[in-house]
Amino acid sequence: MAKQLWFSCVQEHACRRALLWLGRQSRPAAFGSDGGELDYYFIDGPEPKAVVKRYAELTGLTPLPPVWSLGFQQCRYSYYPQARVEEVARTFRNKNIPADVLYLDIDYQKNNRPFSVDRERFPAFDRLVENLGALGFKVIAITDLHVAKLPEAGYEPYDQGIAGDHFVRNPDGSVYVGEVWPGASVFPDFTWAPARKWWGTLYAKFVAIGIAGFWNDMNEPAIFGTPTKTMPLDTVHRVDSGGTAVHREVHNVFGMQNSRATYEGLLELQPNRRPLVLTRATFSGGQRYAASWTGDNSSTWNHYRMSVPTLLSLGISGYPLVGDDIGGFVGSPSPELLTRWIELGAFNPIFRDHTNKGTLDQEPWVHGEEHLAIRRRYIETRYKLLPYLYTQIEETSRTGVPLMRPLWLDYPDAEDFYQNDRIFLFGPDLLIEPKMDETLDAMSLVVPAGIWYDYWTGERRTGPSQAKIQPALGELPILVRGGAIVPHQPLVQSTSEVPRGPLELRVYPAPDCRSSLYVDDGISFGYQKGEFVRLAFTCAEEPASIVVKMAPAEGSYVPWFNSLRVVVHAVSVRPKQVRIDGRPLAFQYDSSHKAVSMTFSYLKSGFEVAIDR
Ligand code: GLC
């Protein structure tokens, strides 16, 4: 079925290995596809990052997502009735657990019919969206692609689709009918532009009441009761190039075209809002339209462990905006597993807790105060790091380099790490080293070559080295790249709250010390017209001082902060003085953490702070 085989290798010997591997796996050494010829693309980096970037140039970039999609997201199959959804939202706020998104899974709909609302369970649907908005929550509603086959029942998606001839057909010309959540269902012909355009219009009513994002599930397409679990391969689709193709030829792009129809429809409805679509099925290039997740995992340590290599693979395969069901979908996690999973998920691009129907509750508070305190602390860390996260995802939207990535993407010479699928970079500056099992056994804390810092204590380390450690339940080891300047913001309970206080810049001195910060309104396309601000920072260790600088700001956007707090690590003795642009500046010195800090006004013209030893 695959029409294209993407194959990239990052080093000559790796290329040779991969070719041998392909030959070995399929005897005789041949592979092909059911639905036509394969196109082969060889991308010769030679550096891994160049491969990823060039792949993105070929297949497309992930557009800059709305900032709220980077907050904590809570889902379950399904929250209902309406009062339960509000209760969950209020509990987040009462317990001071930051969160941005609540999901409505299929049970908000009347008999699982997409684009309908069950008015018994949700008597005031519009008011619910409004109330959640007032609590700082965005709603993402599921809208699966199957349209219930309901003639003469006043169900618009079916009536309009039939009238406009938008559904996939059988070889004999009749409309194809398959069984999914609503029962007998029909399927829009997403490979055909008129059907996509029509599909997009179905969102108008939901968008009008303020639903912020949409979830396209089951779009492989999943069909119940067939041997293949999908459509018969001879169903007939119309295609944009004219004429028709059978399902065998278009199966792999079908889900992507569904999310494309949603994305483009939302853009049409709200041209100055960044759409957020979550899709289960997609294809090479689907990153242009939707975020994705790894599907129905289980609440097991094994699936928790597998989340890292799976998300890393997606990232280097050009699909960066991804997450998994935190806590696991099938079954219920032990308290320890959910706690570890939330710690890890705080460093996944999409951070979403989700579980199946019939499982125990899985919100962060369900296992008592001790677990909640740890989970809250990690969710809070995620929110404090939002300026960093957003800066990195903005870079992803320009280059295709994923936020969550293997260490070797940035350090191609670090051969030892090519086999390591446990530790990963979150942006260029944070190295995450999770504990992957429930045992009390020690794990290795790996310090790669060069200077690194402990994120939690600020302690400086020099690698390469390895140490055996036993991180307690609340401890996720994180190293910061020496030479990083990591921006943090004051804690908020959601991204709809404006942070109050200074932007904090944590400086980790080492050679090649630099970073940037990108800020915009987080929601519109104004940034494409220059409504953003980009700041560039550097630091240098000079004989008599450490100098931290900001160059004049680029862009016209006025950021939320008007003061800056600079914290410089690894200052082993109390400085003689600190100067800003040559004038003395008050500072604090924390001898136990060897950190010096100072706060001053933000001016877009920049600054130069010197810490004189
Ligand atoms: C599928 C999805 C899951 C969702 C469920 C009900 O199993 O993968 O995330 O909750 O359908 O919509």
XYZ file of C-alpha atoms and ligand atoms in Angstrom:
625
model
C 0.000 0.000 0.000
C 2.879 2.355 0.736
C 3.547 4.456 -2.293
C 6.775 5.905 -1.005
C 9.597 4.476 0.938
C 11.545 7.029 2.885
C 14.989 5.989 3.613
C 17.637 8.131 5.123
C 20.909 7.346 6.698
C 23.182 9.608 8.573
C 26.640 8.194 8.168
C 28.213 6.201 5.433
C 28.617 3.108 7.537
C 25.047 3.491 8.817
C 23.833 3.671 5.214
C 25.636 0.517 4.359
C 24.238 -1.144 7.437
C 20.709 -0.070 6.620
C 20.926 -1.353 3.068
C 22.232 -4.658 4.321
C 19.459 -4.727 6.863
C 16.813 -4.140 4.218
C 18.279 -6.960 2.204
C 18.411 -9.261 5.186
C 14.925 -8.615 6.453
C 13.165 -9.420 3.225
C 14.363 -12.549 1.482
C 14.735 -12.336 -1.407
C 16.038 -8.777 -1.099
C 13.042 -7.067 -2.611
C 10.137 -5.106 -1.369
C 7.249 -3.413 -3.033
C 3.726 -2.189 -2.695
C 0.234 -3.302 -3.573
C -0.924 0.020 -4.886
C 1.630 1.019 -7.504
C 5.307 1.759 -7.762
C 7.381 2.936 -4.855
C 9.311 6.173 -5.010
C 12.634 6.050 -3.203
C 14.317 9.037 -1.655
C 17.856 8.882 -0.386
C 18.903 11.792 1.768
C 22.593 12.004 2.247
C 22.993 14.431 5.169
C 25.726 13.625 5.949
C 24.991 15.057 9.407
C 21.799 13.685 11.022
C 20.360 17.158 11.488
C 20.815 17.921 7.795
C 18.848 14.758 6.966
C 15.991 15.835 9.216
C 15.967 19.362 7.806
C 16.059 18.224 4.205
C 13.324 15.706 4.835
C 11.245 18.591 6.208
C 12.015 20.655 3.116
C 10.687 17.803 1.008
C 7.576 16.917 2.986
C 6.681 20.112 4.840
C 6.945 21.736 8.227
C 4.745 21.680 11.299
C 3.116 25.094 11.560
C 3.663 27.021 14.776
C 0.952 25.649 17.110
C -1.124 27.749 19.500
C 0.777 28.149 22.764
C -2.052 26.589 24.781
C -1.428 23.260 23.052
C 1.882 23.103 24.937
C 0.123 23.236 28.309
C -1.121 20.221 30.256
C -4.041 18.424 28.592
C -6.548 16.182 30.347
C -8.666 13.660 28.518
C -10.660 10.510 29.142
C -13.058 8.314 27.226
C -15.329 10.085 28.152
C -16.086 12.925 30.499
C -19.864 13.288 30.815
C -22.318 14.595 31.735
C -21.678 18.305 31.510
C -21.465 18.652 35.312
C -18.613 16.118 35.416
C -16.602 18.103 32.858
C -17.008 21.257 34.935
C -16.093 19.353 38.080
C -12.833 18.151 36.534
C -11.985 21.694 35.433
C -12.723 23.128 38.866
C -10.677 20.423 40.578
C -7.623 21.420 38.549
C -8.086 25.009 39.656
C -8.909 24.204 43.298
C -5.875 21.992 43.590
C -3.638 24.494 41.771
C -2.608 22.087 39.056
C -1.844 24.071 35.927
C -3.734 22.857 32.858
C -4.921 24.256 29.534
C -7.050 21.683 27.757
C -9.998 19.417 28.494
C -11.168 16.942 25.881
C -14.622 15.779 24.951
C -14.427 12.192 23.709
C -17.259 10.534 21.787
C -19.887 10.426 24.545
C -20.699 14.126 24.254
C -22.333 13.265 20.951
C -25.809 11.925 20.408
C -25.353 8.182 19.826
C -21.715 8.754 18.808
C -22.699 10.741 15.736
C -19.971 13.212 14.765
C -21.019 16.886 14.861
C -24.021 16.177 17.081
C -24.420 16.933 20.788
C -26.242 14.771 23.307
C -28.510 17.386 24.852
C -29.492 15.143 27.739
C -25.918 14.774 28.899
C -24.958 18.294 27.809
C -28.045 20.478 28.231
C -26.106 23.736 27.876
C -23.192 22.839 25.665
C -22.412 26.448 24.678
C -22.402 27.512 28.320
C -20.050 24.673 29.202
C -17.486 25.890 26.679
C -17.922 29.413 28.012
C -17.570 28.341 31.661
C -14.474 26.333 30.931
C -13.061 29.321 29.062
C -13.630 31.452 32.138
C -11.595 28.916 34.110
C -8.771 29.155 31.574
C -9.562 25.898 29.761
C -9.694 25.291 26.035
C -11.949 22.510 24.782
C -10.843 19.992 22.179
C -13.800 18.011 20.829
C -13.547 14.725 19.004
C -15.032 14.626 15.506
C -14.361 11.253 13.959
C -14.535 10.980 10.198
C -17.353 8.447 9.929
C -20.730 10.018 9.260
C -23.694 8.100 10.640
C -25.894 6.703 7.880
C -29.132 8.360 8.911
C -31.394 9.136 5.969
C -34.319 11.437 6.615
C -33.452 12.011 10.240
C -32.393 15.634 9.960
C -28.728 14.729 10.505
C -26.949 17.383 8.470
C -23.573 15.709 7.886
C -25.351 12.800 6.206
C -27.937 14.842 4.309
C -25.417 17.373 3.021
C -22.879 14.694 2.183
C -25.408 12.731 0.124
C -26.697 15.876 -1.580
C -23.139 16.937 -2.461
C -22.053 13.392 -3.433
C -19.166 13.491 -0.967
C -18.930 9.855 0.156
C -16.677 6.975 -0.854
C -18.334 4.424 -3.137
C -18.305 0.691 -3.750
C -17.143 -0.614 -7.138
C -20.824 -0.917 -8.179
C -21.378 2.802 -7.592
C -23.357 2.527 -4.349
C -22.183 4.451 -1.282
C -19.868 2.328 0.880
C -21.282 1.635 4.344
C -19.161 0.377 7.248
C -19.818 -0.176 10.906
C -18.092 2.162 13.414
C -19.062 3.895 16.704
C -22.390 5.307 15.437
C -23.375 1.988 13.780
C -23.796 2.032 9.983
C -21.598 4.848 8.675
C -20.454 6.453 5.451
C -17.081 8.060 4.724
C -16.183 11.379 3.143
C -13.915 11.131 0.123
C -11.012 13.020 1.697
C -8.701 12.480 -1.261
C -10.999 14.746 -3.281
C -10.857 18.531 -2.752
C -14.632 19.238 -2.940
C -15.291 16.672 -0.168
C -12.510 18.144 1.979
C -13.876 21.615 1.510
C -17.358 20.521 2.487
C -16.034 18.649 5.538
C -14.350 21.830 6.730
C -17.677 23.668 6.796
C -19.080 21.159 9.321
C -16.944 22.824 12.003
C -18.652 26.215 11.716
C -21.099 25.747 14.603
C -18.497 24.343 16.978
C -16.019 27.069 16.164
C -18.715 29.698 16.675
C -19.263 28.587 20.285
C -15.558 28.722 21.019
C -14.329 25.125 20.765
C -10.617 25.618 20.288
C -9.338 22.382 18.799
C -10.509 19.173 17.148
C -9.554 15.544 17.410
C -9.767 13.337 14.299
C -9.688 9.747 15.498
C -10.377 6.368 13.824
C -9.198 7.830 10.517
C -7.068 4.929 9.305
C -10.067 4.516 8.593
C -10.988 2.031 11.341
C -14.014 -0.108 10.481
C -15.493 -2.700 12.812
C -16.158 -6.281 11.805
C -14.007 -6.496 8.676
C -10.996 -8.822 8.509
C -8.648 -5.949 7.668
C -10.274 -3.593 10.217
C -10.413 -1.033 7.446
C -12.332 -0.424 4.212
C -12.405 -3.033 1.467
C -9.433 -2.334 -0.754
C -11.591 -1.951 -3.865
C -13.737 0.948 -2.653
C -13.534 3.856 -5.063
C -12.125 7.287 -4.180
C -11.980 10.380 -6.294
C -8.553 12.002 -6.308
C -7.361 15.556 -6.794
C -5.421 14.754 -9.925
C -8.720 13.753 -11.582
C -10.356 10.363 -11.974
C -10.508 7.726 -9.282
C -8.288 5.411 -7.278
C -9.138 2.329 -5.295
C -8.683 2.227 -1.554
C -5.634 -0.011 -1.952
C -3.852 2.982 -3.523
C -4.941 5.702 -1.128
C -5.235 3.905 2.199
C -2.068 5.378 3.650
C -2.920 8.988 2.845
C -6.572 8.802 3.840
C -6.098 9.778 7.499
C -3.764 12.603 6.593
C -6.294 13.945 4.092
C -8.945 13.840 6.818
C -6.798 15.963 9.140
C -5.928 18.226 6.214
C -9.618 18.814 5.535
C -10.104 19.716 9.193
C -7.054 21.976 9.351
C -7.904 23.812 6.139
C -11.553 24.090 7.124
C -10.624 25.666 10.459
C -8.307 28.119 8.718
C -11.107 29.087 6.395
C -13.461 29.658 9.333
C -10.946 31.590 11.435
C -8.188 32.864 9.177
C -6.264 34.530 11.990
C -6.307 31.630 14.490
C -3.802 28.813 14.459
C -5.828 25.594 14.191
C -5.061 22.679 16.485
C -5.963 19.266 15.119
C -5.012 15.961 16.726
C -5.018 12.972 14.386
C -4.477 9.268 14.932
C -3.672 8.312 11.348
C -1.333 10.259 9.135
C 1.403 9.983 6.529
C 4.629 11.573 5.463
C 3.729 15.277 5.207
C 0.858 15.038 7.699
C 2.890 17.188 10.089
C 1.610 20.198 8.099
C -1.897 19.678 9.446
C -2.044 17.976 12.801
C -0.399 16.841 15.986
C -0.523 13.127 16.690
C -0.262 10.594 19.480
C 0.811 6.996 19.660
C -2.676 5.463 19.894
C -4.101 3.072 22.451
C -1.159 2.156 24.664
C -1.551 0.302 27.933
C -0.946 1.291 31.541
C 2.217 -0.746 31.828
C 5.849 0.042 32.564
C 6.650 -1.473 29.212
C 4.549 1.060 27.306
C 5.869 3.883 29.477
C 9.393 2.779 28.454
C 8.421 2.439 24.801
C 7.078 5.974 24.687
C 10.586 7.417 24.440
C 11.857 5.507 21.380
C 8.438 5.862 19.724
C 8.259 9.623 20.147
C 11.924 10.022 19.182
C 11.318 8.026 16.003
C 8.350 10.179 15.105
C 10.405 13.327 15.679
C 13.297 12.332 13.452
C 10.801 11.058 10.881
C 9.555 14.601 10.398
C 6.631 14.403 12.821
C 7.542 16.558 15.815
C 4.268 17.526 17.520
C 3.557 14.267 19.321
C 2.747 12.709 22.658
C 1.348 9.508 24.074
C -1.508 8.727 26.439
C 0.145 9.618 29.754
C -0.671 6.913 32.304
C -1.668 4.520 29.544
C -5.023 4.054 27.810
C -5.862 0.394 28.393
C -6.000 -0.488 32.076
C -5.116 1.642 35.071
C -1.623 2.646 36.170
C -0.216 2.086 39.641
C 0.320 5.359 41.510
C 4.095 5.071 40.910
C 3.651 4.494 37.193
C 1.366 7.494 36.742
C 3.750 9.688 38.723
C 6.789 8.667 36.666
C 4.767 9.027 33.460
C 3.696 12.567 34.322
C 7.339 13.427 35.121
C 8.409 12.118 31.720
C 5.426 13.574 29.876
C 6.366 17.051 31.059
C 9.199 16.700 28.528
C 7.153 15.391 25.594
C 5.973 17.883 22.961
C 2.288 17.094 23.648
C 1.552 16.453 27.345
C -1.802 14.667 27.566
C -3.217 12.304 30.183
C -5.835 9.983 28.649
C -7.567 6.742 29.561
C -10.158 4.298 28.286
C -13.777 3.802 29.209
C -14.221 1.649 32.296
C -10.786 2.335 33.784
C -10.147 4.025 37.111
C -9.891 7.799 37.170
C -6.489 9.004 36.020
C -6.333 12.721 36.772
C -3.193 13.872 38.628
C -4.954 13.974 42.011
C -6.331 10.425 42.176
C -3.585 8.809 44.253
C -3.406 11.112 47.261
C -1.348 14.093 48.369
C 2.132 12.639 48.146
C 1.803 11.684 44.488
C -0.106 14.839 43.682
C 2.671 17.027 45.095
C 5.237 15.396 42.807
C 2.967 15.497 39.753
C 2.079 19.129 40.379
C 5.756 20.032 40.659
C 6.496 18.548 37.224
C 3.485 20.147 35.589
C 4.588 23.437 37.154
C 8.110 22.937 35.825
C 6.630 22.509 32.365
C 4.734 25.790 32.715
C 7.795 27.660 34.000
C 9.725 26.355 31.018
C 7.099 27.513 28.496
C 9.246 30.389 27.151
C 11.955 27.836 26.352
C 9.495 25.315 24.938
C 7.767 27.860 22.758
C 11.088 29.186 21.465
C 12.113 25.668 20.503
C 8.819 24.766 18.841
C 9.042 27.993 16.848
C 12.414 26.789 15.631
C 10.873 23.413 14.779
C 8.262 25.242 12.693
C 11.060 26.792 10.618
C 13.557 23.935 10.416
C 11.790 20.648 11.126
C 14.280 19.823 13.908
C 12.100 18.183 16.564
C 11.834 19.446 20.113
C 12.193 15.916 21.583
C 15.216 14.334 19.936
C 17.977 11.810 20.386
C 21.241 13.175 21.704
C 23.077 12.184 18.528
C 20.992 14.582 16.470
C 22.924 17.435 18.070
C 26.102 15.463 18.785
C 26.619 13.206 15.749
C 30.019 12.145 17.005
C 28.544 10.748 20.208
C 28.568 7.221 18.782
C 27.780 5.638 22.138
C 24.351 7.227 22.049
C 23.148 5.818 18.725
C 21.876 2.770 20.568
C 20.491 4.636 23.587
C 16.727 5.053 23.414
C 16.214 6.033 27.046
C 17.764 9.467 27.311
C 16.869 12.332 25.017
C 17.236 16.029 24.410
C 14.298 18.342 24.943
C 15.378 21.247 22.773
C 19.114 21.870 22.488
C 19.702 22.545 26.161
C 17.960 19.943 28.341
C 19.025 16.315 28.520
C 16.338 14.148 30.111
C 17.406 10.900 31.764
C 14.268 9.130 33.022
C 14.165 6.090 35.255
C 12.435 3.455 33.200
C 11.330 0.800 35.667
C 9.560 0.342 38.953
C 12.461 -1.338 40.711
C 14.730 0.227 43.288
C 17.673 -0.756 41.097
C 20.249 1.863 40.307
C 20.351 3.429 36.844
C 23.180 5.156 35.009
C 23.348 8.900 34.983
C 25.242 9.584 31.803
C 27.129 12.855 31.476
C 28.123 13.217 27.813
C 31.453 14.818 26.875
C 31.735 18.483 27.779
C 30.299 20.666 30.522
C 26.796 19.939 31.822
C 24.821 21.180 34.825
C 22.288 19.530 37.089
C 18.977 21.277 36.253
C 17.663 20.989 39.801
C 20.747 22.044 41.806
C 22.862 23.999 39.333
C 25.866 21.787 40.076
C 28.464 21.736 37.307
C 29.634 18.373 35.871
C 32.256 17.499 33.355
C 31.791 14.529 31.055
C 32.152 11.981 29.747
C 31.285 10.121 32.890
C 28.716 7.691 34.206
C 27.494 7.275 37.734
C 25.074 4.836 39.311
C 22.161 6.644 40.919
C 18.830 5.671 42.440
C 16.425 8.504 41.695
C 13.600 8.635 44.218
C 10.046 8.636 42.886
C 9.920 12.420 42.607
C 13.287 12.720 40.885
C 13.770 12.941 37.143
C 17.438 13.586 36.384
C 17.906 16.459 33.923
C 21.193 17.917 32.721
C 21.550 21.348 31.157
C 24.030 21.939 28.357
C 26.956 24.024 29.531
C 26.621 27.223 27.512
C 22.827 27.331 27.711
C 20.763 30.320 28.810
C 17.364 28.867 29.655
C 14.387 31.237 29.921
C 11.740 30.587 32.602
C 8.517 32.408 33.439
C 6.637 32.903 36.699
C 4.111 30.157 37.378
C 0.671 30.448 35.809
C -2.286 28.087 36.046
C -2.878 28.186 32.291
C -1.477 29.966 29.261
C -4.485 32.283 29.267
C -3.045 33.900 32.407
C -0.401 36.589 31.860
C 2.686 35.739 33.939
C 3.376 38.302 36.643
C 6.997 39.075 37.410
C 10.285 38.974 35.572
C 11.399 36.692 32.792
C 14.151 34.601 34.372
C 17.284 33.747 32.414
C 19.260 30.870 33.918
C 22.807 31.118 32.661
C 25.055 28.009 32.611
C 28.530 29.298 31.745
C 30.745 27.330 29.371
C 32.358 28.072 26.033
C 29.919 28.770 23.176
C 27.305 30.210 25.487
C 24.236 31.489 23.676
C 20.510 31.107 23.300
C 17.455 32.908 22.108
C 13.928 33.626 23.176
C 10.933 33.924 20.895
C 7.638 35.441 22.030
C 4.440 36.318 20.170
C 0.743 36.413 21.016
C 0.641 32.597 20.973
C -2.551 32.326 18.995
C -2.741 34.360 15.779
C -0.749 34.608 12.564
C 0.425 38.123 13.459
C 3.947 36.758 13.764
C 4.031 36.321 10.006
C 3.787 40.112 9.753
C 6.573 40.793 12.233
C 4.439 40.748 15.401
C 6.928 38.769 17.430
C 10.009 39.512 19.440
C 13.222 37.544 19.234
C 15.959 38.090 21.763
C 19.510 36.766 21.493
C 21.618 36.171 24.600
C 25.258 35.286 25.021
C 27.595 34.757 27.911
C 31.366 34.696 28.078
C 33.775 33.729 30.816
C 36.503 36.377 30.745
C 39.530 36.391 33.035
C 38.115 38.916 35.494
C 34.376 38.579 34.908
C 31.469 36.678 33.437
C 29.671 38.806 30.886
C 26.032 38.193 29.928
C 24.625 40.150 27.003
C 21.382 40.654 25.161
C 21.487 42.081 21.625
C 18.835 44.638 20.552
C 15.452 42.936 20.197
C 14.211 41.929 16.779
C 10.502 42.290 15.937
C 7.703 44.603 17.005
C 5.804 42.501 19.561
C 5.717 43.800 23.137
C 6.311 40.790 25.406
C 4.532 40.147 28.725
C 7.571 40.945 30.901
C 9.074 44.300 31.733
C 11.852 43.081 33.943
C 14.501 40.399 33.727
C 16.017 38.263 36.430
C 19.389 36.825 35.492
C 20.729 33.866 37.466
C 24.311 32.864 36.721
C 25.452 29.419 37.868
C 28.926 28.158 38.768
C 30.091 31.388 40.356
C 32.303 29.822 43.006
C 32.971 32.903 45.136
C 30.934 35.958 45.927
C 31.528 38.480 43.100
C 33.290 41.750 43.898
C 30.610 43.635 42.070
C 28.049 43.376 39.295
C 27.667 46.068 36.634
C 24.960 46.686 34.063
C 26.072 48.693 31.059
C 28.956 49.904 33.219
C 26.864 50.994 36.237
C 26.787 49.086 39.557
C 23.834 46.725 39.980
C 22.514 45.141 43.185
C 22.849 41.358 43.319
C 22.286 38.357 45.591
C 24.778 35.584 46.038
C 23.658 32.071 46.971
C 26.805 30.354 48.200
C 25.224 26.940 48.594
C 24.201 26.843 44.912
C 27.101 29.020 43.719
C 24.650 31.271 41.924
C 24.482 35.016 41.561
C 21.241 36.730 40.634
C 20.040 40.219 39.794
C 16.833 41.813 38.546
C 16.575 44.842 36.274
C 14.263 46.478 33.755
C 13.814 44.977 30.333
C 14.786 47.354 27.559
C 14.535 46.267 23.970
C 17.853 47.936 23.246
C 19.602 45.107 25.141
C 21.992 44.936 28.086
C 25.451 43.945 29.147
C 25.866 42.578 32.658
C 29.369 41.957 34.012
C 29.946 39.838 37.102
C 33.370 40.856 38.362
C 35.214 38.152 40.241
C -9.965 5.201 20.058
C -8.914 6.232 20.402
C -9.031 6.614 21.854
C -10.454 7.139 22.114
C -11.482 6.104 21.727
C -12.914 6.621 21.822
O -9.705 4.015 20.733
O -7.616 5.794 20.071
O -8.064 7.593 22.177
O -10.595 7.486 23.452
O -11.258 5.677 20.394
O -13.112 7.746 21.023
